[in-house]
Amino acid sequence: MAGTAEQERLLVLMPTTRDAERTVAGLSAADFHCVVCSDLVELCSEIKRGAGAALLTEEAILHDPDQCLSTVLRNEPPWSNFPLIVLTHPGHKAGHLPAAQKLNVTLVERPVRFVTLRSVVDAALRHRKYQYEIRDTLLELTRARHELELANQDLEQRVRERTQKLQETISELEAFSYSVSHDLRAPLRSMEGYAAALMEDQGDKLDAAGKSFLSKISASAARLDLLVQDVLAYSRVAKGEIHLQDVNLSTLMHEAVETYPQFRQKGSITIQEPLPIVQAHPAYLMQCISNLLGNALKFARPGVSPVVVIRAEEEPDTENVKVWFEDNGIGIAPEHFQQIFQIFGRVHSSNHFEGTGIGLAIVRKAVERMGGALGVTSELGKGSRFWLSLKKASASLEANSPGR
Ligand code: ADP
């Protein structure tokens, strides 16, 4: 790389020209690139330019009233530890050299054999070369980190932009599906109404086939209305405003069972107390409970009366509580665990179990919006255990009894 020659230079500072010339001649002949400096000031400015090492006599350092050398060496960058080779007098003590303290100094006692000097210089230059390699690696690392940061910022920006676009598209789609579903209900109700009126007023003029067609029209309109209602419920949960508040799960659970008497008629429901107070949106939570409870009673095994148990347990090391809906129904194969939470993710045929395939998608969306989670464990032919994980209200640790 550029500047390599400078970094290999051996700076030489010796007060007597004869000594300097002799040493430099020997070292140059051994292929060292020597640069003779006239005084400490010049030596310091050459060190700043970049050099491999400095060879100097003890006397040269002792006369450094401005501490120029130690100042330069102490202000080196962190990767640098510039090597100084100092030729001393016999019996010299290192502490006498002001510049020697805590610096990279090799003391060589005079008279020095050339072979010794050569190996000391060689070692110092090699040491310095490693330092430059470290500097280059650090520079590359810094550059790479900088590039990575830029790439990261760019990526974050793109993710932000795409997320925003996606959110806009989702909102538009939700608004669209809400208004379409909403507008679909009026003509549907007309169809149902006119079909009922036709049956009532003109029914005696129709033969069996005519009556059957009419009741099929009514049933299809009713089914479509159910579908539209579910799509509307999904849209409401997806885009409605949400404010979480403390909700007494026990009260809500009993309310659900009382509000929908058909639940009790279909099977046995046990609500195991205590149930906690959770942070939730009451209407959304009620929707979740009625959908899960409805499914638990609906997907029953032929000839087996549905038994549903609802209970709650604290999740260890979290602020959450898990609410379980356990049934003894037909169960779900593990490969369908994900599919059933998608819109229209029905696994069982509508000939056997009526439904729209939107119920669990509504539960998933509602739970997500309440900051919770939803899951299932199940075994085919044995039953299913659906769970909701919700945040406990701060005062929810106490037990609650119905109607409290
Ligand atoms: P729907 O009940 O209208 O079919 P859901 O979205 O509520 O739609 O459920 C999706 C599918 O998940 C159901 O069609 C059924 O195949 C399966 N499922 C849901 N709950 C149960 C359950 N408790 N036991 C067995 N299968 C279930």
mmCIF file of N, CA and C in Angstrom, residues 203-325:
data_model
loop_
_atom_site.group_PDB
_atom_site.id
_atom_site.type_symbol
_atom_site.label_atom_id
_atom_site.label_comp_id
_atom_site.label_asym_id
_atom_site.label_seq_id
_atom_site.Cartn_x
_atom_site.Cartn_y
_atom_site.Cartn_z
ATOM 1 N N GLY A 203 -97.634 -20.093 -0.729
ATOM 2 C CA GLY A 203 -97.113 -21.444 -0.502
ATOM 3 C C GLY A 203 -98.057 -22.528 -0.997
ATOM 4 N N ASP A 204 -99.402 -22.318 -0.812
ATOM 5 C CA ASP A 204 -100.339 -23.377 -1.193
ATOM 6 C C ASP A 204 -100.446 -23.550 -2.704
ATOM 7 N N LYS A 205 -99.924 -22.553 -3.457
ATOM 8 C CA LYS A 205 -99.973 -22.684 -4.923
ATOM 9 C C LYS A 205 -98.737 -23.421 -5.456
ATOM 10 N N LEU A 206 -97.754 -23.622 -4.588
ATOM 11 C CA LEU A 206 -96.514 -24.269 -5.041
ATOM 12 C C LEU A 206 -96.582 -25.773 -4.802
ATOM 13 N N ASP A 207 -95.940 -26.533 -5.720
ATOM 14 C CA ASP A 207 -95.856 -27.967 -5.473
ATOM 15 C C ASP A 207 -94.650 -28.241 -4.575
ATOM 16 N N ALA A 208 -94.380 -29.512 -4.300
ATOM 17 C CA ALA A 208 -93.303 -29.888 -3.362
ATOM 18 C C ALA A 208 -91.946 -29.369 -3.841
ATOM 19 N N ALA A 209 -91.706 -29.491 -5.161
ATOM 20 C CA ALA A 209 -90.401 -29.052 -5.693
ATOM 21 C C ALA A 209 -90.258 -27.547 -5.530
ATOM 22 N N GLY A 210 -91.340 -26.793 -5.821
ATOM 23 C CA GLY A 210 -91.318 -25.333 -5.684
ATOM 24 C C GLY A 210 -91.019 -24.928 -4.250
ATOM 25 N N LYS A 211 -91.667 -25.628 -3.302
ATOM 26 C CA LYS A 211 -91.445 -25.309 -1.886
ATOM 27 C C LYS A 211 -90.002 -25.606 -1.492
ATOM 28 N N SER A 212 -89.495 -26.710 -2.019
ATOM 29 C CA SER A 212 -88.110 -27.086 -1.679
ATOM 30 C C SER A 212 -87.135 -26.029 -2.217
ATOM 31 N N PHE A 213 -87.369 -25.567 -3.476
ATOM 32 C CA PHE A 213 -86.502 -24.521 -4.032
ATOM 33 C C PHE A 213 -86.548 -23.269 -3.164
ATOM 34 N N LEU A 214 -87.771 -22.923 -2.761
ATOM 35 C CA LEU A 214 -87.933 -21.702 -1.966
ATOM 36 C C LEU A 214 -87.191 -21.810 -0.630
ATOM 37 N N SER A 215 -87.300 -23.002 -0.016
ATOM 38 C CA SER A 215 -86.609 -23.129 1.289
ATOM 39 C C SER A 215 -85.094 -23.156 1.084
ATOM 40 N N LYS A 216 -84.643 -23.639 -0.090
ATOM 41 C CA LYS A 216 -83.191 -23.602 -0.366
ATOM 42 C C LYS A 216 -82.724 -22.150 -0.532
ATOM 43 N N ILE A 217 -83.585 -21.340 -1.212
ATOM 44 C CA ILE A 217 -83.227 -19.915 -1.368
ATOM 45 C C ILE A 217 -83.104 -19.276 0.017
ATOM 46 N N SER A 218 -84.078 -19.579 0.882
ATOM 47 C CA SER A 218 -84.055 -19.009 2.242
ATOM 48 C C SER A 218 -82.807 -19.445 2.995
ATOM 49 N N ALA A 219 -82.490 -20.758 2.904
ATOM 50 C CA ALA A 219 -81.334 -21.296 3.657
ATOM 51 C C ALA A 219 -80.048 -20.677 3.130
ATOM 52 N N SER A 220 -79.939 -20.538 1.794
ATOM 53 C CA SER A 220 -78.703 -19.965 1.232
ATOM 54 C C SER A 220 -78.559 -18.516 1.650
ATOM 55 N N ALA A 221 -79.697 -17.784 1.620
ATOM 56 C CA ALA A 221 -79.633 -16.368 2.027
ATOM 57 C C ALA A 221 -79.223 -16.276 3.494
ATOM 58 N N ALA A 222 -79.766 -17.178 4.326
ATOM 59 C CA ALA A 222 -79.422 -17.138 5.755
ATOM 60 C C ALA A 222 -77.941 -17.453 5.960
ATOM 61 N N ARG A 223 -77.441 -18.427 5.193
ATOM 62 C CA ARG A 223 -76.032 -18.810 5.322
ATOM 63 C C ARG A 223 -75.121 -17.666 4.881
ATOM 64 N N LEU A 224 -75.510 -17.023 3.762
ATOM 65 C CA LEU A 224 -74.718 -15.902 3.271
ATOM 66 C C LEU A 224 -74.738 -14.761 4.298
ATOM 67 N N ASP A 225 -75.908 -14.584 4.926
ATOM 68 C CA ASP A 225 -76.010 -13.527 5.942
ATOM 69 C C ASP A 225 -75.059 -13.812 7.108
ATOM 70 N N LEU A 226 -74.986 -15.109 7.471
ATOM 71 C CA LEU A 226 -74.078 -15.513 8.551
ATOM 72 C C LEU A 226 -72.617 -15.193 8.177
ATOM 73 N N LEU A 227 -72.309 -15.492 6.928
ATOM 74 C CA LEU A 227 -70.952 -15.249 6.419
ATOM 75 C C LEU A 227 -70.637 -13.755 6.464
ATOM 76 N N VAL A 228 -71.597 -12.969 5.989
ATOM 77 C CA VAL A 228 -71.408 -11.517 5.968
ATOM 78 C C VAL A 228 -71.237 -10.996 7.401
ATOM 79 N N GLN A 229 -72.055 -11.550 8.306
ATOM 80 C CA GLN A 229 -71.945 -11.107 9.709
ATOM 81 C C GLN A 229 -70.560 -11.414 10.270
ATOM 82 N N ASP A 230 -70.035 -12.600 9.907
ATOM 83 C CA ASP A 230 -68.703 -12.964 10.393
ATOM 84 C C ASP A 230 -67.617 -12.075 9.790
ATOM 85 N N VAL A 231 -67.753 -11.783 8.487
ATOM 86 C CA VAL A 231 -66.772 -10.894 7.845
ATOM 87 C C VAL A 231 -66.831 -9.517 8.513
ATOM 88 N N LEU A 232 -68.050 -9.072 8.801
ATOM 89 C CA LEU A 232 -68.214 -7.779 9.484
ATOM 90 C C LEU A 232 -67.570 -7.812 10.868
ATOM 91 N N ALA A 233 -67.797 -8.939 11.576
ATOM 92 C CA ALA A 233 -67.217 -9.066 12.923
ATOM 93 C C ALA A 233 -65.695 -9.022 12.830
ATOM 94 N N TYR A 234 -65.138 -9.710 11.819
ATOM 95 C CA TYR A 234 -63.685 -9.709 11.641
ATOM 96 C C TYR A 234 -63.183 -8.288 11.380
ATOM 97 N N SER A 235 -63.866 -7.585 10.473
ATOM 98 C CA SER A 235 -63.459 -6.214 10.137
ATOM 99 C C SER A 235 -63.529 -5.327 11.369
ATOM 100 N N ARG A 236 -64.603 -5.503 12.152
ATOM 101 C CA ARG A 236 -64.756 -4.666 13.355
ATOM 102 C C ARG A 236 -63.596 -4.893 14.305
ATOM 103 N N VAL A 237 -63.280 -6.179 14.517
ATOM 104 C CA VAL A 237 -62.188 -6.510 15.441
ATOM 105 C C VAL A 237 -60.855 -5.988 14.890
ATOM 106 N N ALA A 238 -60.702 -6.076 13.548
ATOM 107 C CA ALA A 238 -59.421 -5.684 12.952
ATOM 108 C C ALA A 238 -59.212 -4.186 12.976
ATOM 109 N N LYS A 239 -60.296 -3.411 12.800
ATOM 110 C CA LYS A 239 -60.048 -1.979 12.648
ATOM 111 C C LYS A 239 -60.697 -1.114 13.720
ATOM 112 N N GLY A 240 -61.466 -1.723 14.607
ATOM 113 C CA GLY A 240 -62.108 -0.920 15.649
ATOM 114 C C GLY A 240 -61.095 -0.374 16.645
ATOM 115 N N GLU A 241 -61.482 0.693 17.316
ATOM 116 C CA GLU A 241 -60.588 1.258 18.342
ATOM 117 C C GLU A 241 -60.516 0.300 19.510
ATOM 118 N N ILE A 242 -59.376 0.266 20.154
ATOM 119 C CA ILE A 242 -59.254 -0.688 21.253
ATOM 120 C C ILE A 242 -58.678 0.000 22.496
ATOM 121 N N HIS A 243 -59.373 -0.146 23.617
ATOM 122 C CA HIS A 243 -58.865 0.359 24.892
ATOM 123 C C HIS A 243 -58.933 -0.792 25.869
ATOM 124 N N LEU A 244 -57.796 -1.188 26.365
ATOM 125 C CA LEU A 244 -57.799 -2.324 27.288
ATOM 126 C C LEU A 244 -58.209 -1.842 28.678
ATOM 127 N N GLN A 245 -58.952 -2.702 29.357
ATOM 128 C CA GLN A 245 -59.337 -2.376 30.732
ATOM 129 C C GLN A 245 -59.373 -3.674 31.539
ATOM 130 N N ASP A 246 -59.495 -3.538 32.848
ATOM 131 C CA ASP A 246 -59.557 -4.736 33.684
ATOM 132 C C ASP A 246 -60.901 -5.418 33.479
ATOM 133 N N VAL A 247 -60.852 -6.687 33.139
ATOM 134 C CA VAL A 247 -62.100 -7.433 32.876
ATOM 135 C C VAL A 247 -62.122 -8.664 33.772
ATOM 136 N N ASN A 248 -63.231 -8.815 34.478
ATOM 137 C CA ASN A 248 -63.396 -9.980 35.340
ATOM 138 C C ASN A 248 -63.786 -11.175 34.469
ATOM 139 N N LEU A 249 -62.834 -12.072 34.284
ATOM 140 C CA LEU A 249 -63.021 -13.191 33.364
ATOM 141 C C LEU A 249 -64.165 -14.096 33.804
ATOM 142 N N SER A 250 -64.261 -14.260 35.118
ATOM 143 C CA SER A 250 -65.305 -15.146 35.646
ATOM 144 C C SER A 250 -66.695 -14.600 35.286
ATOM 145 N N THR A 251 -66.887 -13.288 35.539
ATOM 146 C CA THR A 251 -68.189 -12.674 35.241
ATOM 147 C C THR A 251 -68.507 -12.811 33.764
ATOM 148 N N LEU A 252 -67.491 -12.510 32.926
ATOM 149 C CA LEU A 252 -67.708 -12.545 31.475
ATOM 150 C C LEU A 252 -68.040 -13.965 30.996
ATOM 151 N N MET A 253 -67.356 -14.946 31.573
ATOM 152 C CA MET A 253 -67.560 -16.340 31.183
ATOM 153 C C MET A 253 -69.002 -16.762 31.502
ATOM 154 N N HIS A 254 -69.460 -16.427 32.709
ATOM 155 C CA HIS A 254 -70.835 -16.789 33.094
ATOM 156 C C HIS A 254 -71.849 -16.034 32.236
ATOM 157 N N GLU A 255 -71.523 -14.780 31.917
ATOM 158 C CA GLU A 255 -72.406 -13.983 31.074
ATOM 159 C C GLU A 255 -72.570 -14.643 29.703
ATOM 160 N N ALA A 256 -71.427 -15.125 29.157
ATOM 161 C CA ALA A 256 -71.449 -15.762 27.833
ATOM 162 C C ALA A 256 -72.372 -16.970 27.847
ATOM 163 N N VAL A 257 -72.255 -17.786 28.899
ATOM 164 C CA VAL A 257 -73.062 -19.009 28.963
ATOM 165 C C VAL A 257 -74.547 -18.659 29.117
ATOM 166 N N GLU A 258 -74.825 -17.574 29.876
ATOM 167 C CA GLU A 258 -76.231 -17.205 30.068
ATOM 168 C C GLU A 258 -76.814 -16.521 28.832
ATOM 169 N N THR A 259 -75.953 -15.724 28.136
ATOM 170 C CA THR A 259 -76.454 -14.997 26.961
ATOM 171 C C THR A 259 -76.826 -15.950 25.829
ATOM 172 N N TYR A 260 -76.070 -17.044 25.724
ATOM 173 C CA TYR A 260 -76.358 -17.989 24.635
ATOM 174 C C TYR A 260 -76.847 -19.304 25.244
ATOM 175 N N PRO A 261 -78.174 -19.401 25.480
ATOM 176 C CA PRO A 261 -78.702 -20.598 26.154
ATOM 177 C C PRO A 261 -78.444 -21.882 25.361
ATOM 178 N N GLN A 262 -78.265 -21.727 24.014
ATOM 179 C CA GLN A 262 -78.017 -22.936 23.212
ATOM 180 C C GLN A 262 -76.735 -23.646 23.633
ATOM 181 N N PHE A 263 -75.822 -22.911 24.272
ATOM 182 C CA PHE A 263 -74.573 -23.541 24.726
ATOM 183 C C PHE A 263 -74.880 -24.656 25.725
ATOM 184 N N ARG A 264 -75.660 -24.297 26.746
ATOM 185 C CA ARG A 264 -75.978 -25.271 27.802
ATOM 186 C C ARG A 264 -76.775 -26.457 27.242
ATOM 187 N N GLN A 265 -77.605 -26.122 26.199
ATOM 188 C CA GLN A 265 -78.424 -27.212 25.641
ATOM 189 C C GLN A 265 -77.573 -28.243 24.896
ATOM 190 N N LYS A 266 -76.403 -27.779 24.403
ATOM 191 C CA LYS A 266 -75.600 -28.683 23.566
ATOM 192 C C LYS A 266 -74.737 -29.632 24.372
ATOM 193 N N GLY A 267 -74.372 -29.247 25.581
ATOM 194 C CA GLY A 267 -73.494 -30.133 26.350
ATOM 195 C C GLY A 267 -73.212 -29.576 27.728
ATOM 196 N N SER A 268 -72.260 -30.212 28.417
ATOM 197 C CA SER A 268 -71.945 -29.781 29.787
ATOM 198 C C SER A 268 -70.782 -28.783 29.759
ATOM 199 N N ILE A 269 -70.964 -27.688 30.477
ATOM 200 C CA ILE A 269 -69.900 -26.661 30.522
ATOM 201 C C ILE A 269 -69.497 -26.469 31.981
ATOM 202 N N THR A 270 -68.214 -26.686 32.284
ATOM 203 C CA THR A 270 -67.735 -26.457 33.653
ATOM 204 C C THR A 270 -66.769 -25.280 33.643
ATOM 205 N N ILE A 271 -67.070 -24.277 34.449
ATOM 206 C CA ILE A 271 -66.153 -23.129 34.564
ATOM 207 C C ILE A 271 -65.411 -23.299 35.881
ATOM 208 N N GLN A 272 -64.154 -23.622 35.792
ATOM 209 C CA GLN A 272 -63.379 -23.880 37.023
ATOM 210 C C GLN A 272 -62.888 -22.568 37.616
ATOM 211 N N GLU A 273 -63.324 -22.293 38.840
ATOM 212 C CA GLU A 273 -62.859 -21.088 39.528
ATOM 213 C C GLU A 273 -61.588 -21.428 40.302
ATOM 214 N N PRO A 274 -60.714 -20.475 40.595
ATOM 215 C CA PRO A 274 -60.911 -19.068 40.296
ATOM 216 C C PRO A 274 -60.445 -18.729 38.892
ATOM 217 N N LEU A 275 -61.058 -17.688 38.341
ATOM 218 C CA LEU A 275 -60.585 -17.120 37.080
ATOM 219 C C LEU A 275 -60.101 -15.703 37.386
ATOM 220 N N PRO A 276 -59.059 -15.269 36.731
ATOM 221 C CA PRO A 276 -58.451 -13.983 37.104
ATOM 222 C C PRO A 276 -59.138 -12.772 36.456
ATOM 223 N N ILE A 277 -58.667 -11.613 36.872
ATOM 224 C CA ILE A 277 -59.044 -10.383 36.163
ATOM 225 C C ILE A 277 -57.942 -10.142 35.137
ATOM 226 N N VAL A 278 -58.338 -9.863 33.903
ATOM 227 C CA VAL A 278 -57.326 -9.699 32.852
ATOM 228 C C VAL A 278 -57.467 -8.330 32.198
ATOM 229 N N GLN A 279 -56.390 -7.952 31.482
ATOM 230 C CA GLN A 279 -56.458 -6.698 30.726
ATOM 231 C C GLN A 279 -56.993 -7.035 29.340
ATOM 232 N N ALA A 280 -58.159 -6.524 29.013
ATOM 233 C CA ALA A 280 -58.775 -6.908 27.731
ATOM 234 C C ALA A 280 -59.793 -5.866 27.292
ATOM 235 N N HIS A 281 -60.294 -6.067 26.093
ATOM 236 C CA HIS A 281 -61.394 -5.264 25.574
ATOM 237 C C HIS A 281 -62.630 -6.150 25.767
ATOM 238 N N PRO A 282 -63.590 -5.747 26.617
ATOM 239 C CA PRO A 282 -64.667 -6.663 26.996
ATOM 240 C C PRO A 282 -65.421 -7.266 25.794
ATOM 241 N N ALA A 283 -65.743 -6.411 24.790
ATOM 242 C CA ALA A 283 -66.529 -6.936 23.658
ATOM 243 C C ALA A 283 -65.710 -7.944 22.858
ATOM 244 N N TYR A 284 -64.413 -7.639 22.650
ATOM 245 C CA TYR A 284 -63.567 -8.562 21.884
ATOM 246 C C TYR A 284 -63.394 -9.876 22.638
ATOM 247 N N LEU A 285 -63.229 -9.752 23.974
ATOM 248 C CA LEU A 285 -63.020 -10.971 24.757
ATOM 249 C C LEU A 285 -64.286 -11.822 24.747
ATOM 250 N N MET A 286 -65.426 -11.149 24.826
ATOM 251 C CA MET A 286 -66.698 -11.878 24.775
ATOM 252 C C MET A 286 -66.815 -12.625 23.442
ATOM 253 N N GLN A 287 -66.406 -11.968 22.361
ATOM 254 C CA GLN A 287 -66.431 -12.601 21.032
ATOM 255 C C GLN A 287 -65.537 -13.848 21.016
ATOM 256 N N CYS A 288 -64.342 -13.722 21.621
ATOM 257 C CA CYS A 288 -63.410 -14.871 21.670
ATOM 258 C C CYS A 288 -64.037 -16.025 22.437
ATOM 259 N N ILE A 289 -64.601 -15.697 23.626
ATOM 260 C CA ILE A 289 -65.179 -16.751 24.469
ATOM 261 C C ILE A 289 -66.304 -17.459 23.726
ATOM 262 N N SER A 290 -67.202 -16.671 23.097
ATOM 263 C CA SER A 290 -68.351 -17.333 22.471
ATOM 264 C C SER A 290 -67.912 -18.152 21.261
ATOM 265 N N ASN A 291 -66.901 -17.682 20.518
ATOM 266 C CA ASN A 291 -66.438 -18.481 19.366
ATOM 267 C C ASN A 291 -65.780 -19.788 19.827
ATOM 268 N N LEU A 292 -64.925 -19.694 20.852
ATOM 269 C CA LEU A 292 -64.210 -20.903 21.304
ATOM 270 C C LEU A 292 -65.176 -21.895 21.965
ATOM 271 N N LEU A 293 -66.082 -21.334 22.757
ATOM 272 C CA LEU A 293 -67.057 -22.183 23.440
ATOM 273 C C LEU A 293 -67.987 -22.840 22.405
ATOM 274 N N GLY A 294 -68.411 -22.043 21.417
ATOM 275 C CA GLY A 294 -69.292 -22.555 20.359
ATOM 276 C C GLY A 294 -68.616 -23.703 19.619
ATOM 277 N N ASN A 295 -67.328 -23.536 19.255
ATOM 278 C CA ASN A 295 -66.606 -24.597 18.543
ATOM 279 C C ASN A 295 -66.470 -25.852 19.405
ATOM 280 N N ALA A 296 -66.149 -25.633 20.700
ATOM 281 C CA ALA A 296 -65.925 -26.771 21.599
ATOM 282 C C ALA A 296 -67.184 -27.633 21.689
ATOM 283 N N LEU A 297 -68.357 -26.995 21.603
ATOM 284 C CA LEU A 297 -69.607 -27.746 21.683
ATOM 285 C C LEU A 297 -70.021 -28.306 20.316
ATOM 286 N N LYS A 298 -69.615 -27.567 19.260
ATOM 287 C CA LYS A 298 -70.037 -27.948 17.899
ATOM 288 C C LYS A 298 -69.272 -29.169 17.361
ATOM 289 N N PHE A 299 -67.961 -29.165 17.547
ATOM 290 C CA PHE A 299 -67.166 -30.233 16.923
ATOM 291 C C PHE A 299 -67.127 -31.477 17.825
ATOM 292 N N ALA A 300 -68.328 -32.024 18.054
ATOM 293 C CA ALA A 300 -68.455 -33.168 18.960
ATOM 294 C C ALA A 300 -68.337 -34.474 18.176
ATOM 295 N N ARG A 301 -67.915 -35.529 18.908
ATOM 296 C CA ARG A 301 -67.843 -36.850 18.265
ATOM 297 C C ARG A 301 -69.252 -37.431 18.166
ATOM 298 N N PRO A 302 -69.563 -38.172 17.100
ATOM 299 C CA PRO A 302 -70.912 -38.740 16.979
ATOM 300 C C PRO A 302 -71.223 -39.619 18.187
ATOM 301 N N GLY A 303 -72.329 -39.354 18.765
ATOM 302 C CA GLY A 303 -72.785 -40.172 19.898
ATOM 303 C C GLY A 303 -72.119 -39.827 21.221
ATOM 304 N N VAL A 304 -71.257 -38.837 21.242
ATOM 305 C CA VAL A 304 -70.600 -38.463 22.508
ATOM 306 C C VAL A 304 -71.069 -37.062 22.895
ATOM 307 N N SER A 305 -71.664 -36.963 24.049
ATOM 308 C CA SER A 305 -72.168 -35.665 24.478
ATOM 309 C C SER A 305 -70.996 -34.730 24.813
ATOM 310 N N PRO A 306 -71.014 -33.505 24.305
ATOM 311 C CA PRO A 306 -69.883 -32.598 24.542
ATOM 312 C C PRO A 306 -69.688 -32.240 26.019
ATOM 313 N N VAL A 307 -68.435 -32.309 26.442
ATOM 314 C CA VAL A 307 -68.076 -31.890 27.807
ATOM 315 C C VAL A 307 -66.976 -30.843 27.658
ATOM 316 N N VAL A 308 -67.238 -29.650 28.160
ATOM 317 C CA VAL A 308 -66.266 -28.560 28.003
ATOM 318 C C VAL A 308 -65.832 -28.069 29.380
ATOM 319 N N VAL A 309 -64.523 -27.900 29.535
ATOM 320 C CA VAL A 309 -63.995 -27.373 30.803
ATOM 321 C C VAL A 309 -63.224 -26.091 30.494
ATOM 322 N N ILE A 310 -63.538 -25.052 31.251
ATOM 323 C CA ILE A 310 -62.815 -23.781 31.087
ATOM 324 C C ILE A 310 -62.067 -23.520 32.377
ATOM 325 N N ARG A 311 -60.779 -23.258 32.262
ATOM 326 C CA ARG A 311 -59.990 -23.004 33.472
ATOM 327 C C ARG A 311 -58.845 -22.043 33.113
ATOM 328 N N ALA A 312 -58.207 -21.537 34.152
ATOM 329 C CA ALA A 312 -57.106 -20.597 33.897
ATOM 330 C C ALA A 312 -55.912 -20.984 34.744
ATOM 331 N N GLU A 313 -54.731 -20.643 34.253
ATOM 332 C CA GLU A 313 -53.528 -20.880 35.054
ATOM 333 C C GLU A 313 -52.533 -19.754 34.788
ATOM 334 N N GLU A 314 -51.745 -19.433 35.806
ATOM 335 C CA GLU A 314 -50.751 -18.375 35.630
ATOM 336 C C GLU A 314 -49.599 -18.917 34.803
ATOM 337 N N GLU A 315 -49.053 -18.084 33.931
ATOM 338 C CA GLU A 315 -47.875 -18.508 33.179
ATOM 339 C C GLU A 315 -46.641 -18.133 33.981
ATOM 340 N N PRO A 316 -45.798 -19.128 34.292
ATOM 341 C CA PRO A 316 -44.648 -18.825 35.138
ATOM 342 C C PRO A 316 -43.735 -17.776 34.497
ATOM 343 N N ASP A 317 -43.166 -16.903 35.335
ATOM 344 C CA ASP A 317 -42.198 -15.871 34.914
ATOM 345 C C ASP A 317 -42.752 -14.870 33.905
ATOM 346 N N THR A 318 -44.055 -14.737 33.820
ATOM 347 C CA THR A 318 -44.605 -13.700 32.927
ATOM 348 C C THR A 318 -45.731 -12.985 33.671
ATOM 349 N N GLU A 319 -46.249 -11.955 33.038
ATOM 350 C CA GLU A 319 -47.379 -11.215 33.616
ATOM 351 C C GLU A 319 -48.685 -11.763 33.058
ATOM 352 N N ASN A 320 -48.590 -12.916 32.373
ATOM 353 C CA ASN A 320 -49.763 -13.405 31.635
ATOM 354 C C ASN A 320 -50.469 -14.550 32.336
ATOM 355 N N VAL A 321 -51.701 -14.751 31.878
ATOM 356 C CA VAL A 321 -52.462 -15.873 32.381
ATOM 357 C C VAL A 321 -53.003 -16.624 31.165
ATOM 358 N N LYS A 322 -53.048 -17.947 31.281
ATOM 359 C CA LYS A 322 -53.531 -18.751 30.151
ATOM 360 C C LYS A 322 -54.936 -19.240 30.471
ATOM 361 N N VAL A 323 -55.850 -19.033 29.531
ATOM 362 C CA VAL A 323 -57.226 -19.493 29.731
ATOM 363 C C VAL A 323 -57.457 -20.658 28.766
ATOM 364 N N TRP A 324 -57.833 -21.796 29.322
ATOM 365 C CA TRP A 324 -57.982 -23.015 28.516
ATOM 366 C C TRP A 324 -59.452 -23.312 28.236
ATOM 367 N N PHE A 325 -59.743 -23.758 27.020
ATOM 368 C CA PHE A 325 -61.064 -24.261 26.629
ATOM 369 C C PHE A 325 -60.836 -25.701 26.182
#
